[in-house]
Short mmCIF file of C-alpha atoms in Angstrom, two decimals:
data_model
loop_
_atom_site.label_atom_id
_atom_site.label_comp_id
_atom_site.label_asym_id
_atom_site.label_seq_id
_atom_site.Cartn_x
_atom_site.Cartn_y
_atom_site.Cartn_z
CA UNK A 1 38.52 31.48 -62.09
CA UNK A 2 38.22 28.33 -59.90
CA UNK A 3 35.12 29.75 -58.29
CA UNK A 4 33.71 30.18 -61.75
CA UNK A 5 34.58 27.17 -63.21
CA UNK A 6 33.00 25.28 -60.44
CA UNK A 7 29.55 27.55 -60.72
CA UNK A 8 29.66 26.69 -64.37
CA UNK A 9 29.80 23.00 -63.67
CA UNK A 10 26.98 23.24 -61.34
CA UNK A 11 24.77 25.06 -63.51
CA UNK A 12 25.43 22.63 -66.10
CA UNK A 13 24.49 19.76 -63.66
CA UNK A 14 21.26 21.29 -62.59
CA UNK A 15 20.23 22.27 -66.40
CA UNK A 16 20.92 19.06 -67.55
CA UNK A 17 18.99 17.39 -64.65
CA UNK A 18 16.14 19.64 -65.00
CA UNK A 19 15.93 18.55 -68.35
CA UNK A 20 15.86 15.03 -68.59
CA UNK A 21 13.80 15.22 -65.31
CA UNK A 22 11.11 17.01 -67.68
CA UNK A 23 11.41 14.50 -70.39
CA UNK A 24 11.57 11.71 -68.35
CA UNK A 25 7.91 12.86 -66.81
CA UNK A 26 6.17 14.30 -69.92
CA UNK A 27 5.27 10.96 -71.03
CA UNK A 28 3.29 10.39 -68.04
CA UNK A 29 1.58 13.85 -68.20
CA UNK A 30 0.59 12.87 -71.88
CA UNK A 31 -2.25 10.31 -70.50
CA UNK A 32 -3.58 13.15 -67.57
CA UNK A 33 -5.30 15.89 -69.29
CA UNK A 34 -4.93 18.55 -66.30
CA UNK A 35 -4.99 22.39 -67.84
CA UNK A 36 -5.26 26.21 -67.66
CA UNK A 37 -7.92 27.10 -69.58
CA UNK A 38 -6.08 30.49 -71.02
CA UNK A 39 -9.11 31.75 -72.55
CA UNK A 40 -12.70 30.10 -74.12
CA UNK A 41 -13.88 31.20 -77.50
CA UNK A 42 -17.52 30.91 -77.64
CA UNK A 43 -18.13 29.13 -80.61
CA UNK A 44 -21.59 26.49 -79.48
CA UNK A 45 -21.90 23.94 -80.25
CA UNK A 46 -18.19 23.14 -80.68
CA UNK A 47 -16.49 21.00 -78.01
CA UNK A 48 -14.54 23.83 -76.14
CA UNK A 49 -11.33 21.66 -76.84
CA UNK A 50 -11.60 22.45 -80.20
CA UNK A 51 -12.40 26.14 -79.47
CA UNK A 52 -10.75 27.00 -76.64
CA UNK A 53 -7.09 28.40 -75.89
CA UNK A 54 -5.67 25.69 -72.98
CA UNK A 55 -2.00 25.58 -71.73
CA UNK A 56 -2.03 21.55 -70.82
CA UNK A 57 0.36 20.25 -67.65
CA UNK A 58 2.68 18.47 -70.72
CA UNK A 59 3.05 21.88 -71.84
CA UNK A 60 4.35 23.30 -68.75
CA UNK A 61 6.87 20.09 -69.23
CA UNK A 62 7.75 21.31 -72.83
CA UNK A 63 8.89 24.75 -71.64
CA UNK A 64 10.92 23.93 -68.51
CA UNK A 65 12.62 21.33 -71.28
CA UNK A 66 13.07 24.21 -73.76
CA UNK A 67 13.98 26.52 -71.00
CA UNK A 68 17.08 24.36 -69.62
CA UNK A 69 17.88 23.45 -72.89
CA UNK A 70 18.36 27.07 -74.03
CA UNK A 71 20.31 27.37 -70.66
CA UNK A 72 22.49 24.41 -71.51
CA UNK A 73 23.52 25.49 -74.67
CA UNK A 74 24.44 29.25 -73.84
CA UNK A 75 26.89 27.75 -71.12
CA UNK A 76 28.05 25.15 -74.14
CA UNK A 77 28.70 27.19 -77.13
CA UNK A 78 30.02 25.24 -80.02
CA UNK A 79 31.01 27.02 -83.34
CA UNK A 80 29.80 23.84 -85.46
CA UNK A 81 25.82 23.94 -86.20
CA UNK A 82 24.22 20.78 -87.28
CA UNK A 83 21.53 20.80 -89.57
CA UNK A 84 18.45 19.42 -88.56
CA UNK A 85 16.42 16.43 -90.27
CA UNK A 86 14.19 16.98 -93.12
CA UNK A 87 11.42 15.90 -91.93
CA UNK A 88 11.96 18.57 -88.46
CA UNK A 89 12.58 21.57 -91.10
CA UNK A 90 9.23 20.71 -92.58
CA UNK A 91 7.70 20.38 -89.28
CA UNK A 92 9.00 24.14 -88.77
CA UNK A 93 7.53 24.82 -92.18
CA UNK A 94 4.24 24.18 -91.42
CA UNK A 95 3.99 25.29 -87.71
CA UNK A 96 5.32 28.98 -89.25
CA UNK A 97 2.41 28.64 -91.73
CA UNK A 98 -0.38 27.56 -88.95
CA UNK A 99 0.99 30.88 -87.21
CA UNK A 100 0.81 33.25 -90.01
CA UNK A 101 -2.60 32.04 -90.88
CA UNK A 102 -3.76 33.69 -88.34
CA UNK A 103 -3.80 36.79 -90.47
CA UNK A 104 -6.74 35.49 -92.60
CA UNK A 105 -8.17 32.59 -90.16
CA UNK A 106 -11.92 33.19 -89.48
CA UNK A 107 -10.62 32.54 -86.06
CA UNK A 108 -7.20 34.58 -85.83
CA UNK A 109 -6.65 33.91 -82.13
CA UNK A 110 -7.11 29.79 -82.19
CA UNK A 111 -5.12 30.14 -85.19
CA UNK A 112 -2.64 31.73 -83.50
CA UNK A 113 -2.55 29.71 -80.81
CA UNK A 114 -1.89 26.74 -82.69
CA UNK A 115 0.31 27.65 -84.77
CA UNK A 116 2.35 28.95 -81.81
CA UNK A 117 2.05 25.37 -80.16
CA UNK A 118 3.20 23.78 -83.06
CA UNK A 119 6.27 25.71 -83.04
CA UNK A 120 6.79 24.98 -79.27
CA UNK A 121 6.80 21.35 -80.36
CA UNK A 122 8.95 21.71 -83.25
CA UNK A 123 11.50 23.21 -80.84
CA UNK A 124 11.03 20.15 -78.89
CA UNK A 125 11.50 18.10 -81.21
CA UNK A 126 14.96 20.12 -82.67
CA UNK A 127 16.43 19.68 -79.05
CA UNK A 128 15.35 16.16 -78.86
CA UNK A 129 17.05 15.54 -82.02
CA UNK A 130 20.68 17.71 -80.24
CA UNK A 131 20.15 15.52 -77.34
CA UNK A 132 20.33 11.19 -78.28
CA UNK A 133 21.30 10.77 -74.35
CA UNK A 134 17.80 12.03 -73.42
CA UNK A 135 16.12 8.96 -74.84
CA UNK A 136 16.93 7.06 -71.92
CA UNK A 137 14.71 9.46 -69.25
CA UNK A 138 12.10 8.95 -72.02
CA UNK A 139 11.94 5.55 -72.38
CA UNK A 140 11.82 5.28 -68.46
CA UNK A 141 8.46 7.34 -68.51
CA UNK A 142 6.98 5.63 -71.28
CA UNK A 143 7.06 2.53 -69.61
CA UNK A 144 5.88 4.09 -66.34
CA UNK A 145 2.62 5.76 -69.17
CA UNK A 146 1.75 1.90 -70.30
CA UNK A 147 2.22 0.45 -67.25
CA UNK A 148 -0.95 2.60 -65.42
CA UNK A 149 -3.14 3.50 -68.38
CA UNK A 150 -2.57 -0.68 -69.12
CA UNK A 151 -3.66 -1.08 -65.76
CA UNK A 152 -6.60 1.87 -65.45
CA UNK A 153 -8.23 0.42 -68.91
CA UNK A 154 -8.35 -3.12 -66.92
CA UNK A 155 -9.92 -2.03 -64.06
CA UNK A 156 -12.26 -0.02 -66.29
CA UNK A 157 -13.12 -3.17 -68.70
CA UNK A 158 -13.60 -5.40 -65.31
CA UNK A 159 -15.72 -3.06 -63.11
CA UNK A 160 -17.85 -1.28 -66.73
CA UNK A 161 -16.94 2.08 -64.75
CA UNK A 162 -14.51 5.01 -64.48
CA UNK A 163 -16.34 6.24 -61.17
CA UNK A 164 -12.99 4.83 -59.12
CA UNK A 165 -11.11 7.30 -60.36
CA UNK A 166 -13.12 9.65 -59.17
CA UNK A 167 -10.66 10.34 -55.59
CA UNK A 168 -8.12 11.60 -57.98
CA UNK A 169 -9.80 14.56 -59.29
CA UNK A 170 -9.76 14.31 -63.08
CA UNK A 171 -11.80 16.05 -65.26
CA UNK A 172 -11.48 13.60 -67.65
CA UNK A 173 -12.39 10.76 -68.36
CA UNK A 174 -15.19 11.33 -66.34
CA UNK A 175 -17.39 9.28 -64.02
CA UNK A 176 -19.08 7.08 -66.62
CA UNK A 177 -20.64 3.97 -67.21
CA UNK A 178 -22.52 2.22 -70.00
CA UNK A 179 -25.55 3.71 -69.71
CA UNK A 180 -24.65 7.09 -70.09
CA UNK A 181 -25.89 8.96 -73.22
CA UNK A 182 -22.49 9.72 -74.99
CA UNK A 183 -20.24 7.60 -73.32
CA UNK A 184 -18.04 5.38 -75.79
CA UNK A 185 -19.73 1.68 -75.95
CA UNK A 186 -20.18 -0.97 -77.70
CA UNK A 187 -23.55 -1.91 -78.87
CA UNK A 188 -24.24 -5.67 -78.28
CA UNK A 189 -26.85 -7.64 -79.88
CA UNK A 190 -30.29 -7.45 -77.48
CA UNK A 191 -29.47 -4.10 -76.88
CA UNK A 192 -26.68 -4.24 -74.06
CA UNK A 193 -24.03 -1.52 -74.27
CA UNK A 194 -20.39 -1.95 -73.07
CA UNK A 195 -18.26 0.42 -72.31
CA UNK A 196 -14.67 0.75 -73.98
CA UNK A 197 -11.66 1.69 -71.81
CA UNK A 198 -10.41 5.05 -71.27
CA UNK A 199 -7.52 4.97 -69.11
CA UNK A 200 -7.53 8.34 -67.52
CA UNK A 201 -7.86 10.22 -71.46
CA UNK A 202 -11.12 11.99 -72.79
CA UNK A 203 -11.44 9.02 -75.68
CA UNK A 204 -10.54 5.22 -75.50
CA UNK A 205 -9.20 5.95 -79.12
CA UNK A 206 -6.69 8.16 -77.40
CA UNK A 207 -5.39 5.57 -75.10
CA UNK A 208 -5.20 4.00 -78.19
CA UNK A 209 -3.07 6.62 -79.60
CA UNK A 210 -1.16 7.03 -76.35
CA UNK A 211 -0.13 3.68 -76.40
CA UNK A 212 0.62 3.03 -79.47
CA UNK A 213 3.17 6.11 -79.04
CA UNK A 214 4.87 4.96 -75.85
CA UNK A 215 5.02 1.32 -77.15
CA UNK A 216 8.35 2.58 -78.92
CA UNK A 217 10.34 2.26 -75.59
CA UNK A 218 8.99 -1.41 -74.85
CA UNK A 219 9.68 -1.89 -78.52
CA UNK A 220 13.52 -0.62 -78.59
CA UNK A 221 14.68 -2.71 -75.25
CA UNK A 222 13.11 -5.69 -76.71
CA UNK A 223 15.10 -5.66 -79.49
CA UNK A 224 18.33 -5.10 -77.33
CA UNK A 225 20.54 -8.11 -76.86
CA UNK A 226 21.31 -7.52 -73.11
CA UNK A 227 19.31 -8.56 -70.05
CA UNK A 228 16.40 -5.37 -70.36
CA UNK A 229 15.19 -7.33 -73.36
CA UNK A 230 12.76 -9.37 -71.21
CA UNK A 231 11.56 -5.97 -69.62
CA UNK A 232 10.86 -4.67 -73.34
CA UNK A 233 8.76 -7.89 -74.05
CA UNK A 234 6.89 -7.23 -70.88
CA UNK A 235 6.12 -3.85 -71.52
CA UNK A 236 5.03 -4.42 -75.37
CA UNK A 237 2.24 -7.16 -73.96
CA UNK A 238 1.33 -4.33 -71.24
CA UNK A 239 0.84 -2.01 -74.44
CA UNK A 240 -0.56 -4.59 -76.72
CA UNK A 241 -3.37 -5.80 -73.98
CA UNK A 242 -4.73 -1.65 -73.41
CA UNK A 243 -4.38 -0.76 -76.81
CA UNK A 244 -6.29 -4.33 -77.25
CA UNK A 245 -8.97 -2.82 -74.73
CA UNK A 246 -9.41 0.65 -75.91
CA UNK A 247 -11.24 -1.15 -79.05
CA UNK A 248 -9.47 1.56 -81.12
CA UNK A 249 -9.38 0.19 -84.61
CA UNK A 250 -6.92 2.66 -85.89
CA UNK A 251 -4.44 2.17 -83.39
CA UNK A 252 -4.97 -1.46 -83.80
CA UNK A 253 -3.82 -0.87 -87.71
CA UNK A 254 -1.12 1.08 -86.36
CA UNK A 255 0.00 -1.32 -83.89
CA UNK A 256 -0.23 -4.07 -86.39
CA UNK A 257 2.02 -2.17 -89.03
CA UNK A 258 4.36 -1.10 -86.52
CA UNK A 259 5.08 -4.41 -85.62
CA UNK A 260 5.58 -5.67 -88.92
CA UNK A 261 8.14 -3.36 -89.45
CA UNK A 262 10.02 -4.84 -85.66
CA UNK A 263 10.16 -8.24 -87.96
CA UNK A 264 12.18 -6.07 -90.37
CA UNK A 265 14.91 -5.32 -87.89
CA UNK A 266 18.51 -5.24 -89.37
CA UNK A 267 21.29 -6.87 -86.96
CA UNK A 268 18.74 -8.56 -84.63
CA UNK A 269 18.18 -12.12 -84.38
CA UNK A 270 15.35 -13.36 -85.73
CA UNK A 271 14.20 -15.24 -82.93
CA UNK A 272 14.43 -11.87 -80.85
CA UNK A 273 12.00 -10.11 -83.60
CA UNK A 274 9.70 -13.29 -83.87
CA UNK A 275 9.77 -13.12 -79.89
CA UNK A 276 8.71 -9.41 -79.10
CA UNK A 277 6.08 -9.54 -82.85
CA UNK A 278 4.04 -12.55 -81.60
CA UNK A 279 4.40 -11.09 -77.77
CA UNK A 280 2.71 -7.68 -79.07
CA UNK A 281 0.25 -9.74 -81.37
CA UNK A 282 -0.41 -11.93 -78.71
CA UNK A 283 -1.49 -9.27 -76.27
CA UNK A 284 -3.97 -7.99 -78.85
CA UNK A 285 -5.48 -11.58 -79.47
CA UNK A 286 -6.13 -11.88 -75.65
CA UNK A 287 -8.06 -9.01 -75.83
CA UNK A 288 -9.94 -10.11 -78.99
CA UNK A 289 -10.98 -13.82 -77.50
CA UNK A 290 -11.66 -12.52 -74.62
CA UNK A 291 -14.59 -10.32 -75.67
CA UNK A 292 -14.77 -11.57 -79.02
CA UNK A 293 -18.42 -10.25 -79.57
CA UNK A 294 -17.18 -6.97 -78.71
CA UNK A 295 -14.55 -7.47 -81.11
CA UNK A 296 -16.56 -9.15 -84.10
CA UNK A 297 -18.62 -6.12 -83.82
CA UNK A 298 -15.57 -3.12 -83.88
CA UNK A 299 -14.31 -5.11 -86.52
CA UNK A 300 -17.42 -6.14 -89.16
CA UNK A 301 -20.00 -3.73 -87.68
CA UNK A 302 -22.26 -6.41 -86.77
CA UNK A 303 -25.21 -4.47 -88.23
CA UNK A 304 -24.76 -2.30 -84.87
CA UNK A 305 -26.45 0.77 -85.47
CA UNK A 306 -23.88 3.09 -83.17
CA UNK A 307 -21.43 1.46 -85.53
CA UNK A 308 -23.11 2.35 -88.80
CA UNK A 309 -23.56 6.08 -87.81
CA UNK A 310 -19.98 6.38 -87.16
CA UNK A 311 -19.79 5.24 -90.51
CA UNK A 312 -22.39 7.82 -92.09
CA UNK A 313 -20.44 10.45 -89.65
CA UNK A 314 -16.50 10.32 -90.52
CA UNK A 315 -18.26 10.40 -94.95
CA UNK A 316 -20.32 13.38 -93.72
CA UNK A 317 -17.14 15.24 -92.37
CA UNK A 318 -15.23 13.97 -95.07
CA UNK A 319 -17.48 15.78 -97.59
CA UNK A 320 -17.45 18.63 -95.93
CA UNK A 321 -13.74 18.38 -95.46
CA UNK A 322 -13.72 18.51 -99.62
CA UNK A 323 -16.56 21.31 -99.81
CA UNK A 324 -14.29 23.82 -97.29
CA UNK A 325 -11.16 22.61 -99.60
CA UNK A 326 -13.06 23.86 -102.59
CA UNK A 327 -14.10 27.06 -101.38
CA UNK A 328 -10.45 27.72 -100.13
CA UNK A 329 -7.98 26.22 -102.01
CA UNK A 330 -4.73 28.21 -101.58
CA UNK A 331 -5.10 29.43 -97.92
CA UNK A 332 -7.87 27.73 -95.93
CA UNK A 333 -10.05 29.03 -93.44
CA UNK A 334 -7.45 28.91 -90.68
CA UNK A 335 -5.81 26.57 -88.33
CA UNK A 336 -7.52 24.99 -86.07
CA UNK A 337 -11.16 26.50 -87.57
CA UNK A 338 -12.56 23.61 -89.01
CA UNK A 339 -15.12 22.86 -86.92
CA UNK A 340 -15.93 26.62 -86.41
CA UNK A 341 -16.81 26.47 -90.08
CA UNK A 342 -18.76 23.63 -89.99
CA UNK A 343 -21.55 25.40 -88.03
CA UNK A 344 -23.06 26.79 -90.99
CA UNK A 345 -24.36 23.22 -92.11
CA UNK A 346 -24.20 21.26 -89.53
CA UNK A 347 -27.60 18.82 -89.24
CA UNK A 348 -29.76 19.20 -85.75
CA UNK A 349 -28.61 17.22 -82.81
CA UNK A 350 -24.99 16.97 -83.70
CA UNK A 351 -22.12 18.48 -82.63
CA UNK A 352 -18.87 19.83 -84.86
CA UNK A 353 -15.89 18.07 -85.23
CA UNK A 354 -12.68 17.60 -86.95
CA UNK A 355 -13.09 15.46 -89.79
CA UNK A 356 -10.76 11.99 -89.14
CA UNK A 357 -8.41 12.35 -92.00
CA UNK A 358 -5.45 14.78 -90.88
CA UNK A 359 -4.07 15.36 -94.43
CA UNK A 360 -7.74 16.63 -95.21
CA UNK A 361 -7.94 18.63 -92.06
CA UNK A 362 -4.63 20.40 -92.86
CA UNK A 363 -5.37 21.10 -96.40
CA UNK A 364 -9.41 22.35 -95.13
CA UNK A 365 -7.41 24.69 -92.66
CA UNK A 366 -4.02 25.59 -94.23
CA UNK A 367 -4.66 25.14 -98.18
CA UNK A 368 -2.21 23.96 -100.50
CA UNK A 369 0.89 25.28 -99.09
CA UNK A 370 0.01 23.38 -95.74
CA UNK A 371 -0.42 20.17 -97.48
CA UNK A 372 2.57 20.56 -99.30
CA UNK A 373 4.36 20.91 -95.94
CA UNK A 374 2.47 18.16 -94.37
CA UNK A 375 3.32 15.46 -97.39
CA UNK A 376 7.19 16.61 -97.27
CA UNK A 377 7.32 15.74 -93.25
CA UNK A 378 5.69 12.70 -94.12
CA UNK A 379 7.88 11.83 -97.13
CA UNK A 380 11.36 12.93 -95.56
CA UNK A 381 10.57 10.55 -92.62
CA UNK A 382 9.75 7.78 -94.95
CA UNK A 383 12.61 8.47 -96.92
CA UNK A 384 15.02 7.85 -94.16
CA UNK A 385 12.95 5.57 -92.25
CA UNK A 386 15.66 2.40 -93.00
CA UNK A 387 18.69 3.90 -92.01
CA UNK A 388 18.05 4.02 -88.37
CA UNK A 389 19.55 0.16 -88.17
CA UNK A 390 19.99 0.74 -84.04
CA UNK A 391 17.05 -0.77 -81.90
CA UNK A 392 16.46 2.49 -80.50
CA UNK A 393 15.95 4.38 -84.00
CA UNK A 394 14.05 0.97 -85.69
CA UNK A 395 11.73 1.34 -82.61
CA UNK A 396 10.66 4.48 -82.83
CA UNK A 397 10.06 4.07 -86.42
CA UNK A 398 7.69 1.41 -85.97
CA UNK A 399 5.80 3.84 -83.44
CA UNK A 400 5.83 6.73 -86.02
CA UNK A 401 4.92 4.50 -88.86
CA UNK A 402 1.89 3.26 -86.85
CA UNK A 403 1.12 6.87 -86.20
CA UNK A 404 0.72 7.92 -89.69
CA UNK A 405 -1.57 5.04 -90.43
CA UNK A 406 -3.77 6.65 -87.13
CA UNK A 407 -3.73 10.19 -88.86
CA UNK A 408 -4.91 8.66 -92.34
CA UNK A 409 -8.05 7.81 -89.87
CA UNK A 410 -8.11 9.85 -87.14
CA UNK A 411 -7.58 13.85 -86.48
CA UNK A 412 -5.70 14.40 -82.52
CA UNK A 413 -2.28 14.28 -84.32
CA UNK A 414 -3.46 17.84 -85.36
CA UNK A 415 -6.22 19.12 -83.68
CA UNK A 416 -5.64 18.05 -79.55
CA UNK A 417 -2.39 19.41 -78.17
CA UNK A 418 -1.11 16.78 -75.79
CA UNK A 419 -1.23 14.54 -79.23
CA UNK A 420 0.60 16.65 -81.15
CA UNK A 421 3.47 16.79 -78.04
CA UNK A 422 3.77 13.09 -78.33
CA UNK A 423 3.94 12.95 -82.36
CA UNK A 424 6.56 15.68 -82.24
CA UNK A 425 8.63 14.01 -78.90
CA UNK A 426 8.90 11.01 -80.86
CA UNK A 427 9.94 12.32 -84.57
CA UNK A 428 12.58 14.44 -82.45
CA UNK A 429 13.60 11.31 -80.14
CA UNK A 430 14.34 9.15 -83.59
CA UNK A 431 15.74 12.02 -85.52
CA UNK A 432 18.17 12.12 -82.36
CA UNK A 433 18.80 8.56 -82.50
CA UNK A 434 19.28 8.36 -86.35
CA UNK A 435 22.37 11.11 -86.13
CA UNK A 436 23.72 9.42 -82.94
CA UNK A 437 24.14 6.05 -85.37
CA UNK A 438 25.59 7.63 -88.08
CA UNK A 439 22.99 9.33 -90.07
CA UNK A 440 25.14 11.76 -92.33
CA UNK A 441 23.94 15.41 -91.76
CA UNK A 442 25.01 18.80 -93.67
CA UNK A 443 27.18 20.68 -90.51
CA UNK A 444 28.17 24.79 -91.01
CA UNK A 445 30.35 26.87 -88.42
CA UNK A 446 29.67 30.11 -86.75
CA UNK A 447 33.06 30.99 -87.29
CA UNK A 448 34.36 33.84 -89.28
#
């Protein structure tokens, strides 16, 4: 029995360590985009992201989490079952549907695919949710995440070039420069181009994503009143100056509302709030003086024309968006087929893409019963977005709620899957937090 005991104890050591060693690194593996490509649907002229079955390094990280976790909780069996969030049984809701549209999908294996990653995430997020303790391993590596894409996106903004990183064998972002035909610039007045920062993602509006995501941890210790505070106010500036330099204006929105709601804080000085608000706004503004053409121009449009077709672009896919909607209003064409469909009328010289409204995309894709799904996540989050009065629960709010203002203007919530690991680590992480302070939750036992 002793023997056993001790084996038991051991097992429960390593699970647990396995675990929070794969949440404290899948923050990190968010920002490099290394993958298995599983299998490439040929579907030109559609980036093969958007077309292609990939199994990502963070999602290696997701299944060694779900695997211990499963481990840990055969070895701890409790007869007491707690009921998830709302907003997580939604979550479940629609990843089920993305997976069962596969049987009409124009594109059943994509479709399946997502769907099935969805429902990997949704699991991660359920554990998260079980497990407030494993915030702490999180909010290590998020701070590690800001700390080099922060740093890449400066180098990148000094030198105008990702060829550096180059020695560390990334396909993404690339070796680029300014005056490479589809690399993401700025178009000056007299013609120069300058290039945005990347970081080491495919997009500078993913950095911008990425950090507006990991900002949470910064964020949380900031509002602490205990010595880490002053690391928190660090590591929001950190945030604030590469989401500053990835000229993202949706993440800028985001950032912007998230940190309105930090000024909202319950049981935190005000000075505290005031202190870590103007600290992120003030990282943001550095970037904006600094290359305040740049910034004029991102902002107003500047009658740039690379500005005004993005313009013409995101109403093109939005109309098109509304003409798949029409033609399938109760089921959609699939999940994950939108720009598969978008062949058929797509002009010369341009290439398909999601359209940058994720409430659109899911309704174009999954048809009203996905939308449904989609608004109740949304909603039961919002519902229950004041209770969480701990730092830790307030913080990750303010990352979530700056999230959902991205997805009102962007689409890699849905449609890239390290994006859609981050939004579902984070709604699990302050699900977790909101039940560890209280949260009241509908428990049932196992127990006959």
């Amino acid at each position: 029995m002793k023997g056993q005991t001790f084996l038991r104890k051991m097992l429960l050591v390593s699970l647990n360590g396995l675990y929070m060693g794969a949440i404290g690194a899948l923050p990190v593996a968010l920002g490099f985009w290394a993958y298995i490509p599983w299998q490439r649907l040929p579907y030109p002229p559609v980036y093969f992201v958007y077309s292609s079955i990939l199994l990502f390094g963070s999602d290696l990280l997701v299944l060694i989490a779900l695997g211990a976790d499963l481990g840990l909780r055969a070895l701890t069996r409790t007869p007491e079952v707690r009921w998830p969030h709302p907003s997580l049984l939604f979550l479940i809701g629609l990843a089920a549907w993305a997976t069962l549209s596969a049987a009409w999908s124009l594109e059943p294996r994509l479709s399946f695919y997502t769907g099935l990653h969805l429902l990997g995430i949704s699991s991660l997020a359920l554990s998260l949710s079980g497990r407030p303790s494993a915030w702490r391993p999180l909010s290590f590596g998020c701070f590690l995440g800001i700390l080099l894409q922060t740093t890449l996106a400066a180098l990148e903004t000094i030198a105008q070039s990702t060829a550096f990183l180059k020695p560390l064998g990334l396909e993404w972002p690339g070796q680029l420069d300014p005056s490479i035909p589809g690399a993401a610039v700025i178009a000056l007045p007299g013609g120069q181009r300058w290039l945005r920062a990347y970081g080491t993602l495919p997009h500078p509006n993913l950095l911008g994503l990425y950090l507006l995501g990991l900002a949470a941890a910064p964020a949380a210790w900031g509002l602490r009143e205990d010595r880490w505070a002053i690391v928190g106010r660090v590591g929001i500036g950190l945030a604030a100056l590469g989401l500053g330099m990835s000229f993202s204006r949706a993440a800028w929105l985001g950032f912007g509302v998230g940190l309105l709601w930090l000024l909202a804080a319950p049981r935190v000085p005000t000075g505290r709030r005031m202190a870590l608000a103007l600290i992120g706004a003030g990282g943001l503004l550095t970037v904006a003086c600094a290359f305040a053409p740049q910034t004029m121009i991102r902002i107003a449009g500047g009658g740039s024309p690379l500005e005004a077709r993005s313009i013409l672009e995101r109403r093109w896919l939005m109309e098109q968006a509304l003409r798949q909607i029409r033609a399938h209003p109760l089921l959609g064409t699939g999940a994950g087929t939108f720009p598969l469909v978008l062949r058929e009328v797509l002009p010369p010289g341009y290439r398909p893409e999601p359209v940058h409204y994720v409430g659109a995309l899911i309704m174009a894709e999954l048809g009203l019963p996905g939308a449904l799904l989609g608004l109740g996540m949304a909603g039961a989050f919002l519902r229950s977005i004041h209770r969480g009065a701990s730092p830790e629960a307030w913080a990750l709010a303010a990352s979530l709620l700056g999230l959902l203002i991205v997805r009102m203007l962007d689409h890699p919530l849905w449609t890239l899957a390290p994006a859609r690991a981050l939004g579902g680590c984070l709604l699990g992480a302050w699900a977790g937090q909101l039940q560890a302070n209280g949260e009241p939750a509908l428990t049932f036992s196992l127990q006959h």
